[in-house]
Amino acid sequence: MIVMKFGGTSIGSAESISEVANIIKANIEKNPVVVVSAVAKITNMLIALAKETSQGKGGDILNNIKNIHYEIIEKLDLDKELVSDDVKNLYALFEKYKNKNINSKILDEFKSFGERMSSKIVAAQLNKIGISSNPFNAWDLGFVTNEEFGNAEILDITYEKVGKEIKNIGVVPIVTGFLAKTQEGEITTLGRGGSDYTAAIIGAAIDADEIQ
């Protein structure tokens, strides 16, 4: 098994995502586990959105985030329903915290939407070209951290959980980089560059031949 990690620039456009899917397909015999970042610039936009939300603004940024993803999906000729729940949930989060203080815990929830959407798009593109694939939130595979929101540390129990879950999947998993949850089920992020950290953790957990 190998781990393949693709950063935001690698999946920054429909063309890039199409190319990424082809690269994964070319390595299918190595049983790849794929880790993805958010689409290019989306994490920064989500951080800006959270800041604006606390001031009762941010509608333009929110619509821009939605439109960027919908445009990519449209160009790939995929179904917009792919990310409709995430878009709805992001809008709900925006409404919930308008004019309210946003701490690091709430900010992590805002930041999580980039990977949650990109993983679904990449998995859908793989299925379109004949490679069975499913998106996975890292926390559903066993990523557990402490409560240091914004720069969380992985707990040791993660390795065993992740190793077991991934070996039982049976399709190409597209895993959200950067994300995890606390033992209480609250979303955390692993700090900037966190997707590389996610890939390294998975590599160790499955005893990967290589991390690319």
Short mmCIF file of C-alpha atoms in Angstrom, two decimals:
data_model
loop_
_atom_site.label_atom_id
_atom_site.label_comp_id
_atom_site.label_asym_id
_atom_site.label_seq_id
_atom_site.Cartn_x
_atom_site.Cartn_y
_atom_site.Cartn_z
CA MET A 1 0.00 0.00 0.00
CA ILE A 2 1.09 3.57 -0.66
CA VAL A 3 -0.17 6.93 0.59
CA MET A 4 -0.62 9.68 -2.00
CA LYS A 5 -1.12 13.20 -0.72
CA PHE A 6 -2.37 16.01 -2.96
CA GLY A 7 -2.20 19.62 -1.79
CA GLY A 8 -4.55 22.47 -2.61
CA THR A 9 -2.79 23.56 -5.80
CA SER A 10 -2.92 19.97 -7.11
CA ILE A 11 -6.71 20.08 -6.86
CA GLY A 12 -7.18 23.78 -7.52
CA SER A 13 -9.20 23.39 -10.72
CA ALA A 14 -11.32 20.89 -12.64
CA GLU A 15 -8.37 20.17 -14.94
CA SER A 16 -6.06 19.54 -11.99
CA ILE A 17 -8.54 17.20 -10.32
CA SER A 18 -8.94 15.27 -13.56
CA GLU A 19 -5.15 14.89 -13.74
CA VAL A 20 -4.96 13.80 -10.09
CA ALA A 21 -7.58 11.11 -10.74
CA ASN A 22 -5.52 9.83 -13.67
CA ILE A 23 -2.37 9.73 -11.52
CA ILE A 24 -4.21 7.70 -8.87
CA LYS A 25 -5.57 5.37 -11.54
CA ALA A 26 -2.04 4.80 -12.87
CA ASN A 27 -0.98 3.67 -9.38
CA ILE A 28 -4.03 1.52 -8.63
CA GLU A 29 -1.99 -1.70 -8.38
CA LYS A 30 -0.15 -0.23 -5.39
CA ASN A 31 -3.44 0.04 -3.41
CA PRO A 32 -3.26 3.81 -2.86
CA VAL A 33 -4.73 5.61 0.12
CA VAL A 34 -5.26 9.21 -0.94
CA VAL A 35 -5.12 12.28 1.32
CA VAL A 36 -6.37 15.62 0.00
CA SER A 37 -6.17 19.21 1.13
CA ALA A 38 -8.89 21.77 0.48
CA VAL A 39 -9.13 23.28 -3.01
CA ALA A 40 -6.48 26.03 -3.42
CA LYS A 41 -7.15 29.19 -1.35
CA ILE A 42 -10.33 27.78 0.23
CA THR A 43 -8.89 27.37 3.74
CA ASN A 44 -7.82 31.04 3.78
CA MET A 45 -11.28 32.01 2.54
CA LEU A 46 -12.92 29.97 5.31
CA ILE A 47 -10.74 31.71 7.91
CA ALA A 48 -11.71 35.08 6.43
CA LEU A 49 -15.36 34.00 6.44
CA ALA A 50 -15.22 33.16 10.15
CA LYS A 51 -13.72 36.58 10.93
CA GLU A 52 -16.35 38.38 8.85
CA THR A 53 -19.15 36.28 10.35
CA SER A 54 -18.24 37.48 13.83
CA GLN A 55 -18.75 41.04 12.53
CA GLY A 56 -22.10 40.23 10.92
CA LYS A 57 -20.66 40.17 7.40
CA GLY A 58 -19.20 37.55 5.07
CA GLY A 59 -22.02 36.74 2.67
CA ASP A 60 -19.87 37.48 -0.39
CA ILE A 61 -17.08 35.15 0.77
CA LEU A 62 -19.60 32.43 1.54
CA ASN A 63 -21.13 32.64 -1.93
CA ASN A 64 -17.67 32.67 -3.50
CA ILE A 65 -16.70 29.46 -1.67
CA LYS A 66 -19.88 27.79 -2.88
CA ASN A 67 -19.43 29.00 -6.46
CA ILE A 68 -15.80 27.85 -6.70
CA HIS A 69 -16.82 24.29 -5.80
CA TYR A 70 -19.91 24.30 -8.01
CA GLU A 71 -17.88 25.54 -10.97
CA ILE A 72 -15.33 22.73 -10.54
CA ILE A 73 -18.12 20.16 -10.26
CA GLU A 74 -19.85 21.54 -13.34
CA LYS A 75 -16.65 21.47 -15.42
CA LEU A 76 -16.04 17.85 -14.39
CA ASP A 77 -19.64 17.04 -15.31
CA LEU A 78 -20.38 15.73 -11.82
CA ASP A 79 -23.49 16.17 -9.65
CA LYS A 80 -23.74 19.35 -7.52
CA GLU A 81 -25.54 17.26 -4.91
CA LEU A 82 -22.06 15.97 -4.01
CA VAL A 83 -21.41 18.96 -1.77
CA SER A 84 -24.94 20.31 -1.24
CA ASP A 85 -25.12 19.09 2.38
CA ASP A 86 -21.74 20.66 3.16
CA VAL A 87 -22.81 23.94 1.56
CA LYS A 88 -26.06 23.89 3.58
CA ASN A 89 -24.16 23.16 6.79
CA LEU A 90 -21.65 25.93 6.12
CA TYR A 91 -24.48 28.42 5.53
CA ALA A 92 -26.11 27.24 8.78
CA LEU A 93 -22.82 27.74 10.67
CA PHE A 94 -22.54 31.22 9.18
CA GLU A 95 -26.07 32.12 10.38
CA LYS A 96 -25.51 30.59 13.80
CA TYR A 97 -22.40 32.64 14.60
CA LYS A 98 -23.23 35.93 12.90
CA ASN A 99 -22.26 38.80 15.23
CA LYS A 100 -20.93 36.34 17.82
CA ASN A 101 -17.47 35.68 19.18
CA ILE A 102 -15.69 32.95 17.23
CA ASN A 103 -13.10 31.07 19.27
CA SER A 104 -10.51 28.59 17.99
CA LYS A 105 -12.94 25.68 18.42
CA ILE A 106 -15.59 27.27 16.18
CA LEU A 107 -12.89 28.39 13.74
CA ASP A 108 -11.82 24.76 13.33
CA GLU A 109 -15.37 23.87 12.35
CA PHE A 110 -15.35 26.61 9.69
CA LYS A 111 -11.94 25.47 8.40
CA SER A 112 -13.04 21.84 8.10
CA PHE A 113 -15.38 22.44 5.17
CA GLY A 114 -12.63 22.73 2.56
CA GLU A 115 -11.41 19.15 2.88
CA ARG A 116 -14.91 17.83 3.45
CA MET A 117 -15.90 19.12 0.01
CA SER A 118 -12.68 18.44 -1.93
CA SER A 119 -12.58 14.78 -0.84
CA LYS A 120 -16.07 14.20 -2.24
CA ILE A 121 -15.19 15.78 -5.59
CA VAL A 122 -11.99 13.77 -6.03
CA ALA A 123 -13.76 10.50 -5.11
CA ALA A 124 -16.58 11.25 -7.57
CA GLN A 125 -14.10 11.94 -10.37
CA LEU A 126 -12.35 8.62 -9.69
CA ASN A 127 -15.66 6.77 -9.86
CA LYS A 128 -16.39 8.53 -13.12
CA ILE A 129 -13.21 7.11 -14.70
CA GLY A 130 -13.89 3.60 -13.43
CA ILE A 131 -12.03 3.48 -10.12
CA SER A 132 -14.22 2.56 -7.13
CA SER A 133 -13.67 5.22 -4.50
CA ASN A 134 -15.31 6.73 -1.42
CA PRO A 135 -14.58 9.94 0.50
CA PHE A 136 -13.86 9.67 4.21
CA ASN A 137 -13.63 12.27 6.93
CA ALA A 138 -10.43 11.43 8.80
CA TRP A 139 -12.32 11.28 12.09
CA ASP A 140 -14.48 8.44 10.72
CA LEU A 141 -11.29 6.44 10.20
CA GLY A 142 -10.17 6.95 13.80
CA PHE A 143 -8.25 10.24 13.88
CA VAL A 144 -8.49 11.39 17.50
CA THR A 145 -6.68 14.40 18.99
CA ASN A 146 -6.31 16.43 22.15
CA GLU A 147 -8.31 19.65 22.51
CA GLU A 148 -5.70 22.07 21.25
CA PHE A 149 -7.98 23.57 18.59
CA GLY A 150 -6.11 24.97 15.62
CA ASN A 151 -2.99 22.91 16.25
CA ALA A 152 -4.19 19.60 17.68
CA GLU A 153 -1.96 16.63 18.47
CA ILE A 154 -2.90 13.09 17.50
CA LEU A 155 -3.54 10.62 20.35
CA ASP A 156 -1.76 7.25 20.23
CA ILE A 157 -5.03 5.32 19.87
CA THR A 158 -5.32 6.82 16.37
CA TYR A 159 -2.71 4.54 14.82
CA GLU A 160 -4.39 1.26 15.68
CA LYS A 161 -7.86 2.55 14.76
CA VAL A 162 -6.74 3.97 11.42
CA GLY A 163 -4.78 0.84 10.50
CA LYS A 164 -7.81 -1.38 11.11
CA GLU A 165 -10.32 0.87 9.34
CA ILE A 166 -8.29 1.45 6.18
CA LYS A 167 -7.40 -2.20 5.68
CA ASN A 168 -11.12 -3.07 5.65
CA ILE A 169 -12.28 -0.44 3.14
CA GLY A 170 -11.97 -2.28 -0.19
CA VAL A 171 -12.11 0.80 -2.44
CA VAL A 172 -9.72 3.73 -2.95
CA PRO A 173 -10.27 5.94 0.12
CA ILE A 174 -10.05 9.72 -0.34
CA VAL A 175 -9.28 11.01 3.14
CA THR A 176 -9.64 14.56 4.41
CA GLY A 177 -6.23 15.89 5.35
CA PHE A 178 -5.81 18.35 8.24
CA LEU A 179 -8.90 17.18 10.19
CA ALA A 180 -9.70 15.07 13.24
CA LYS A 181 -11.99 15.09 16.27
CA THR A 182 -11.50 15.08 20.03
CA GLN A 183 -12.67 12.13 22.11
CA GLU A 184 -15.78 14.22 22.78
CA GLY A 185 -16.48 14.45 19.04
CA GLU A 186 -15.50 18.09 18.45
CA ILE A 187 -13.78 18.93 15.15
CA THR A 188 -10.09 19.83 15.38
CA THR A 189 -7.45 20.78 12.83
CA LEU A 190 -3.80 19.72 12.83
CA GLY A 191 -2.28 23.12 12.03
CA ARG A 192 -1.06 24.47 8.69
CA GLY A 193 0.58 21.74 6.69
CA GLY A 194 -1.71 19.36 8.54
CA SER A 195 -2.51 17.31 5.44
CA ASP A 196 1.13 16.20 5.26
CA TYR A 197 0.81 15.18 8.91
CA THR A 198 -2.35 13.22 8.08
CA ALA A 199 -0.53 11.39 5.29
CA ALA A 200 2.38 10.54 7.60
CA ILE A 201 0.04 9.20 10.30
CA ILE A 202 -1.79 7.00 7.77
CA GLY A 203 1.55 5.81 6.37
CA ALA A 204 2.66 4.72 9.84
CA ALA A 205 -0.72 3.19 10.70
CA ILE A 206 -0.84 0.96 7.59
CA ASP A 207 2.92 0.40 7.34
CA ALA A 208 2.87 1.94 3.87
CA ASP A 209 5.57 1.10 1.33
CA GLU A 210 5.79 4.77 0.42
CA ILE A 211 4.28 8.19 1.14
CA GLN A 212 4.20 10.40 -1.93
#
